[in-house]
Amino acid sequence: MSPLQYQKWLRLNEARRLMLTDRLDAATAAFQVGYESPSQFSREYSRLFGDSPLRDITNLRQMK
């Protein structure tokens, strides 16, 4: 994993944590971790986690 890929991984995982624990919406979490475009964030999030941010967070909350 390159340094840029690792940075993206960290940012996306932090955004996921913010959405789960602080109950932020995807756009707010994206801006908090440095994304300027919610659509770019959503694309990269879906690539990493396999689902859209809303669907992923909903599924994770149901598992608890």
Tab-separated table of N, CA, C and O in Angstrom:
chain	number	residue	atom	x	y	z
A	1	MET	N	0.853	-1.174	0.000
A	1	MET	CA	0.000	0.000	0.000
A	1	MET	C	0.901	1.240	0.000
A	1	MET	O	1.798	1.366	0.818
A	2	SER	N	0.618	2.140	-0.922
A	2	SER	CA	1.414	3.363	-1.008
A	2	SER	C	1.012	4.323	0.117
A	2	SER	O	-0.056	4.182	0.714
A	3	PRO	N	1.856	5.309	0.386
A	3	PRO	CA	1.503	6.294	1.415
A	3	PRO	C	0.190	7.018	1.122
A	3	PRO	O	-0.598	7.269	2.032
A	4	LEU	N	-0.080	7.328	-0.137
A	4	LEU	CA	-1.339	7.995	-0.482
A	4	LEU	C	-2.542	7.076	-0.261
A	4	LEU	O	-3.590	7.522	0.220
A	5	GLN	N	-2.403	5.809	-0.594
A	5	GLN	CA	-3.484	4.849	-0.354
A	5	GLN	C	-3.736	4.700	1.148
A	5	GLN	O	-4.885	4.604	1.575
A	6	TYR	N	-2.662	4.679	1.918
A	6	TYR	CA	-2.801	4.558	3.365
A	6	TYR	C	-3.498	5.792	3.952
A	6	TYR	O	-4.380	5.677	4.798
A	7	GLN	N	-3.134	6.961	3.458
A	7	GLN	CA	-3.783	8.191	3.917
A	7	GLN	C	-5.277	8.165	3.596
A	7	GLN	O	-6.109	8.519	4.435
A	8	LYS	N	-5.630	7.722	2.391
A	8	LYS	CA	-7.039	7.625	2.006
A	8	LYS	C	-7.750	6.622	2.913
A	8	LYS	O	-8.863	6.877	3.379
A	9	TRP	N	-7.120	5.484	3.196
A	9	TRP	CA	-7.693	4.466	4.067
A	9	TRP	C	-7.962	5.041	5.460
A	9	TRP	O	-9.021	4.822	6.029
A	10	LEU	N	-6.993	5.794	5.983
A	10	LEU	CA	-7.163	6.410	7.299
A	10	LEU	C	-8.329	7.406	7.302
A	10	LEU	O	-9.146	7.413	8.220
A	11	ARG	N	-8.384	8.240	6.280
A	11	ARG	CA	-9.439	9.249	6.212
A	11	ARG	C	-10.818	8.613	6.115
A	11	ARG	O	-11.759	9.042	6.782
A	12	LEU	N	-10.939	7.586	5.296
A	12	LEU	CA	-12.233	6.927	5.134
A	12	LEU	C	-12.650	6.189	6.401
A	12	LEU	O	-13.825	6.203	6.775
A	13	ASN	N	-11.704	5.573	7.089
A	13	ASN	CA	-12.030	4.896	8.344
A	13	ASN	C	-12.406	5.894	9.432
A	13	ASN	O	-13.294	5.624	10.244
A	14	GLU	N	-11.766	7.041	9.447
A	14	GLU	CA	-12.125	8.078	10.417
A	14	GLU	C	-13.521	8.619	10.116
A	14	GLU	O	-14.319	8.839	11.020
A	15	ALA	N	-13.831	8.811	8.847
A	15	ALA	CA	-15.176	9.265	8.469
A	15	ALA	C	-16.215	8.228	8.885
A	15	ALA	O	-17.282	8.581	9.410
A	16	ARG	N	-15.905	6.964	8.700
A	16	ARG	CA	-16.819	5.892	9.112
A	16	ARG	C	-17.050	5.944	10.623
A	16	ARG	O	-18.169	5.819	11.097
A	17	ARG	N	-15.986	6.141	11.370
A	17	ARG	CA	-16.100	6.235	12.821
A	17	ARG	C	-16.960	7.424	13.228
A	17	ARG	O	-17.820	7.318	14.100
A	18	LEU	N	-16.751	8.556	12.574
A	18	LEU	CA	-17.538	9.755	12.879
A	18	LEU	C	-19.025	9.538	12.600
A	18	LEU	O	-19.876	9.976	13.370
A	19	MET	N	-19.325	8.853	11.506
A	19	MET	CA	-20.725	8.598	11.180
A	19	MET	C	-21.357	7.634	12.182
A	19	MET	O	-22.522	7.786	12.541
A	20	LEU	N	-20.574	6.674	12.649
A	20	LEU	CA	-21.106	5.695	13.609
A	20	LEU	C	-21.218	6.265	15.016
A	20	LEU	O	-22.259	6.148	15.651
A	21	THR	N	-20.157	6.861	15.517
A	21	THR	CA	-20.139	7.273	16.920
A	21	THR	C	-20.729	8.661	17.148
A	21	THR	O	-21.425	8.880	18.132
A	22	ASP	N	-20.447	9.597	16.242
A	22	ASP	CA	-20.950	10.962	16.408
A	22	ASP	C	-22.229	11.206	15.620
A	22	ASP	O	-22.777	12.310	15.652
A	23	ARG	N	-22.667	10.195	14.885
A	23	ARG	CA	-23.899	10.261	14.083
A	23	ARG	C	-23.899	11.419	13.082
A	23	ARG	O	-24.925	12.072	12.873
A	24	LEU	N	-22.741	11.676	12.485
A	24	LEU	CA	-22.667	12.703	11.449
A	24	LEU	C	-23.197	12.141	10.139
A	24	LEU	O	-23.108	10.940	9.892
A	25	ASP	N	-23.741	13.010	9.295
A	25	ASP	CA	-24.130	12.559	7.961
A	25	ASP	C	-22.869	12.440	7.108
A	25	ASP	O	-21.798	12.930	7.476
A	26	ALA	N	-23.001	11.780	5.980
A	26	ALA	CA	-21.835	11.474	5.139
A	26	ALA	C	-21.122	12.739	4.659
A	26	ALA	O	-19.889	12.807	4.679
A	27	ALA	N	-21.865	13.743	4.246
A	27	ALA	CA	-21.240	14.960	3.731
A	27	ALA	C	-20.438	15.669	4.822
A	27	ALA	O	-19.304	16.109	4.582
A	28	THR	N	-20.985	15.748	6.020
A	28	THR	CA	-20.280	16.401	7.127
A	28	THR	C	-19.030	15.619	7.503
A	28	THR	O	-17.962	16.198	7.706
A	29	ALA	N	-19.153	14.306	7.585
A	29	ALA	CA	-17.992	13.468	7.901
A	29	ALA	C	-16.924	13.615	6.820
A	29	ALA	O	-15.734	13.699	7.126
A	30	ALA	N	-17.352	13.667	5.572
A	30	ALA	CA	-16.403	13.825	4.463
A	30	ALA	C	-15.616	15.126	4.604
A	30	ALA	O	-14.383	15.138	4.479
A	31	PHE	N	-16.311	16.220	4.882
A	31	PHE	CA	-15.631	17.509	5.052
A	31	PHE	C	-14.707	17.483	6.264
A	31	PHE	O	-13.620	18.042	6.229
A	32	GLN	N	-15.132	16.824	7.335
A	32	GLN	CA	-14.320	16.755	8.562
A	32	GLN	C	-12.971	16.075	8.319
A	32	GLN	O	-11.982	16.415	8.948
A	33	VAL	N	-12.958	15.078	7.420
A	33	VAL	CA	-11.702	14.356	7.178
A	33	VAL	C	-10.948	14.870	5.956
A	33	VAL	O	-9.936	14.305	5.561
A	34	GLY	N	-11.462	15.959	5.356
A	34	GLY	CA	-10.688	16.618	4.312
A	34	GLY	C	-11.172	16.469	2.888
A	34	GLY	O	-10.504	16.936	1.964
A	35	TYR	N	-12.306	15.836	2.677
A	35	TYR	CA	-12.844	15.748	1.319
A	35	TYR	C	-13.603	17.025	1.006
A	35	TYR	O	-14.360	17.520	1.825
A	36	GLU	N	-13.410	17.545	-0.197
A	36	GLU	CA	-14.126	18.736	-0.625
A	36	GLU	C	-15.371	18.376	-1.424
A	36	GLU	O	-16.282	19.182	-1.534
A	37	SER	N	-15.408	17.158	-1.955
A	37	SER	CA	-16.526	16.728	-2.786
A	37	SER	C	-17.213	15.519	-2.150
A	37	SER	O	-16.615	14.448	-2.053
A	38	PRO	N	-18.463	15.677	-1.747
A	38	PRO	CA	-19.194	14.525	-1.192
A	38	PRO	C	-19.323	13.371	-2.187
A	38	PRO	O	-19.289	12.204	-1.791
A	39	SER	N	-19.436	13.673	-3.467
A	39	SER	CA	-19.558	12.598	-4.456
A	39	SER	C	-18.256	11.807	-4.581
A	39	SER	O	-18.275	10.578	-4.702
A	40	GLN	N	-17.115	12.496	-4.531
A	40	GLN	CA	-15.821	11.802	-4.555
A	40	GLN	C	-15.668	10.940	-3.309
A	40	GLN	O	-15.227	9.796	-3.368
A	41	PHE	N	-16.062	11.485	-2.165
A	41	PHE	CA	-16.021	10.735	-0.914
A	41	PHE	C	-16.877	9.472	-1.024
A	41	PHE	O	-16.435	8.377	-0.674
A	42	SER	N	-18.079	9.612	-1.529
A	42	SER	CA	-18.993	8.480	-1.649
A	42	SER	C	-18.425	7.401	-2.565
A	42	SER	O	-18.508	6.207	-2.265
A	43	ARG	N	-17.829	7.808	-3.678
A	43	ARG	CA	-17.213	6.844	-4.601
A	43	ARG	C	-16.089	6.079	-3.931
A	43	ARG	O	-16.009	4.853	-4.011
A	44	GLU	N	-15.195	6.799	-3.262
A	44	GLU	CA	-14.057	6.150	-2.626
A	44	GLU	C	-14.493	5.298	-1.441
A	44	GLU	O	-13.955	4.224	-1.203
A	45	TYR	N	-15.490	5.757	-0.712
A	45	TYR	CA	-16.035	4.996	0.420
A	45	TYR	C	-16.613	3.674	-0.085
A	45	TYR	O	-16.352	2.609	0.486
A	46	SER	N	-17.387	3.743	-1.154
A	46	SER	CA	-17.996	2.532	-1.716
A	46	SER	C	-16.949	1.553	-2.209
A	46	SER	O	-17.105	0.338	-2.057
A	47	ARG	N	-15.876	2.054	-2.786
A	47	ARG	CA	-14.791	1.171	-3.238
A	47	ARG	C	-14.145	0.443	-2.069
A	47	ARG	O	-13.827	-0.734	-2.156
A	48	LEU	N	-13.947	1.149	-0.970
A	48	LEU	CA	-13.267	0.549	0.182
A	48	LEU	C	-14.177	-0.385	0.967
A	48	LEU	O	-13.785	-1.496	1.318
A	49	PHE	N	-15.396	0.051	1.238
A	49	PHE	CA	-16.275	-0.708	2.134
A	49	PHE	C	-17.343	-1.530	1.411
A	49	PHE	O	-18.055	-2.293	2.048
A	50	GLY	N	-17.473	-1.361	0.088
A	50	GLY	CA	-18.389	-2.193	-0.676
A	50	GLY	C	-19.836	-1.731	-0.690
A	50	GLY	O	-20.692	-2.412	-1.254
A	51	ASP	N	-20.133	-0.621	-0.060
A	51	ASP	CA	-21.489	-0.076	-0.016
A	51	ASP	C	-21.416	1.430	0.098
A	51	ASP	O	-20.392	1.981	0.488
A	52	SER	N	-22.525	2.081	-0.191
A	52	SER	CA	-22.587	3.534	-0.012
A	52	SER	C	-22.465	3.845	1.479
A	52	SER	O	-22.753	2.979	2.322
A	53	PRO	N	-22.048	5.054	1.825
A	53	PRO	CA	-21.924	5.393	3.253
A	53	PRO	C	-23.218	5.167	4.029
A	53	PRO	O	-23.197	4.558	5.106
A	54	LEU	N	-24.342	5.599	3.495
A	54	LEU	CA	-25.611	5.445	4.216
A	54	LEU	C	-25.949	3.975	4.438
A	54	LEU	O	-26.296	3.563	5.552
A	55	ARG	N	-25.843	3.175	3.414
A	55	ARG	CA	-26.174	1.748	3.525
A	55	ARG	C	-25.206	1.037	4.469
A	55	ARG	O	-25.621	0.211	5.294
A	56	ASP	N	-23.918	1.362	4.372
A	56	ASP	CA	-22.921	0.732	5.240
A	56	ASP	C	-23.183	1.056	6.707
A	56	ASP	O	-23.197	0.156	7.554
A	57	ILE	N	-23.410	2.320	7.013
A	57	ILE	CA	-23.638	2.730	8.406
A	57	ILE	C	-24.940	2.128	8.928
A	57	ILE	O	-25.005	1.653	10.067
A	58	THR	N	-25.967	2.104	8.108
A	58	THR	CA	-27.235	1.486	8.512
A	58	THR	C	-27.026	0.017	8.848
A	58	THR	O	-27.514	-0.471	9.873
A	59	ASN	N	-26.295	-0.696	8.004
A	59	ASN	CA	-26.028	-2.114	8.263
A	59	ASN	C	-25.209	-2.310	9.536
A	59	ASN	O	-25.481	-3.222	10.315
A	60	LEU	N	-24.200	-1.478	9.751
A	60	LEU	CA	-23.367	-1.602	10.945
A	60	LEU	C	-24.179	-1.344	12.205
A	60	LEU	O	-24.011	-2.030	13.208
A	61	ARG	N	-25.075	-0.370	12.160
A	61	ARG	CA	-25.910	-0.075	13.333
A	61	ARG	C	-26.873	-1.214	13.626
A	61	ARG	O	-27.170	-1.487	14.791
A	62	GLN	N	-27.363	-1.876	12.600
A	62	GLN	CA	-28.283	-2.995	12.804
A	62	GLN	C	-27.578	-4.195	13.411
A	62	GLN	O	-28.194	-4.995	14.085
A	63	MET	N	-26.283	-4.340	13.142
A	63	MET	CA	-25.514	-5.469	13.676
A	63	MET	C	-25.288	-5.366	15.173
A	63	MET	O	-25.089	-6.362	15.832
A	64	LYS	N	-25.307	-4.144	15.704
A	64	LYS	CA	-25.008	-3.946	17.124
A	64	LYS	C	-26.058	-4.521	18.010
A	64	LYS	O	-27.154	-4.588	17.978
